[in-house]
CSV table of C-alpha atoms in Angstrom, one decimal:
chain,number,residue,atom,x,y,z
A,209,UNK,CA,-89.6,46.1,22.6
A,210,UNK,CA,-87.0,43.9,21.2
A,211,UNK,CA,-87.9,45.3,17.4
A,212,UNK,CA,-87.4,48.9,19.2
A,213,UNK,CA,-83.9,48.6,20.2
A,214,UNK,CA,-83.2,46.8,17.4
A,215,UNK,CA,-84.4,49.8,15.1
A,216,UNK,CA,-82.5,51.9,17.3
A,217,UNK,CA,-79.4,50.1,17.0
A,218,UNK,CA,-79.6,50.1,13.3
A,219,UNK,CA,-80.5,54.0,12.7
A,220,UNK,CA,-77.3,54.7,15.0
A,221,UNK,CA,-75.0,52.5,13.0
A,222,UNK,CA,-76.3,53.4,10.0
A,223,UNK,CA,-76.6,57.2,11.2
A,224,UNK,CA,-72.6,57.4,10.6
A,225,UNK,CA,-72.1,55.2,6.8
A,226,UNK,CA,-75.7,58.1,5.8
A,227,UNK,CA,-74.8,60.9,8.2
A,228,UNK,CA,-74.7,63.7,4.9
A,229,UNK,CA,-78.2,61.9,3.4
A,230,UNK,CA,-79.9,62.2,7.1
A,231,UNK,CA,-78.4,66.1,7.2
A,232,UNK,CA,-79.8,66.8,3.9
A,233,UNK,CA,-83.2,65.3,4.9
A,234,UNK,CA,-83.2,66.8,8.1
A,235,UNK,CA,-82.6,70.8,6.8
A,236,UNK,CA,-85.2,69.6,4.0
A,237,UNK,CA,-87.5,69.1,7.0
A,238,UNK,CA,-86.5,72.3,8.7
């Protein structure tokens, strides 16, 4: 559980410093 929220944590931090990468992948995957 511990690994989850840690996961978590670190896509939502790192969400903001890669937000136009994780765009691009995500209209790739659209």
């Amino acid at each position: 559980m511990y690994a989850q929220t840690f996961l978590l944590a670190l896509a939502a931090s790192g969400y903001r410093e890669s937000r136009i990468p994780i765009e691009q992948s995500v209209a790739w995957h659209d």
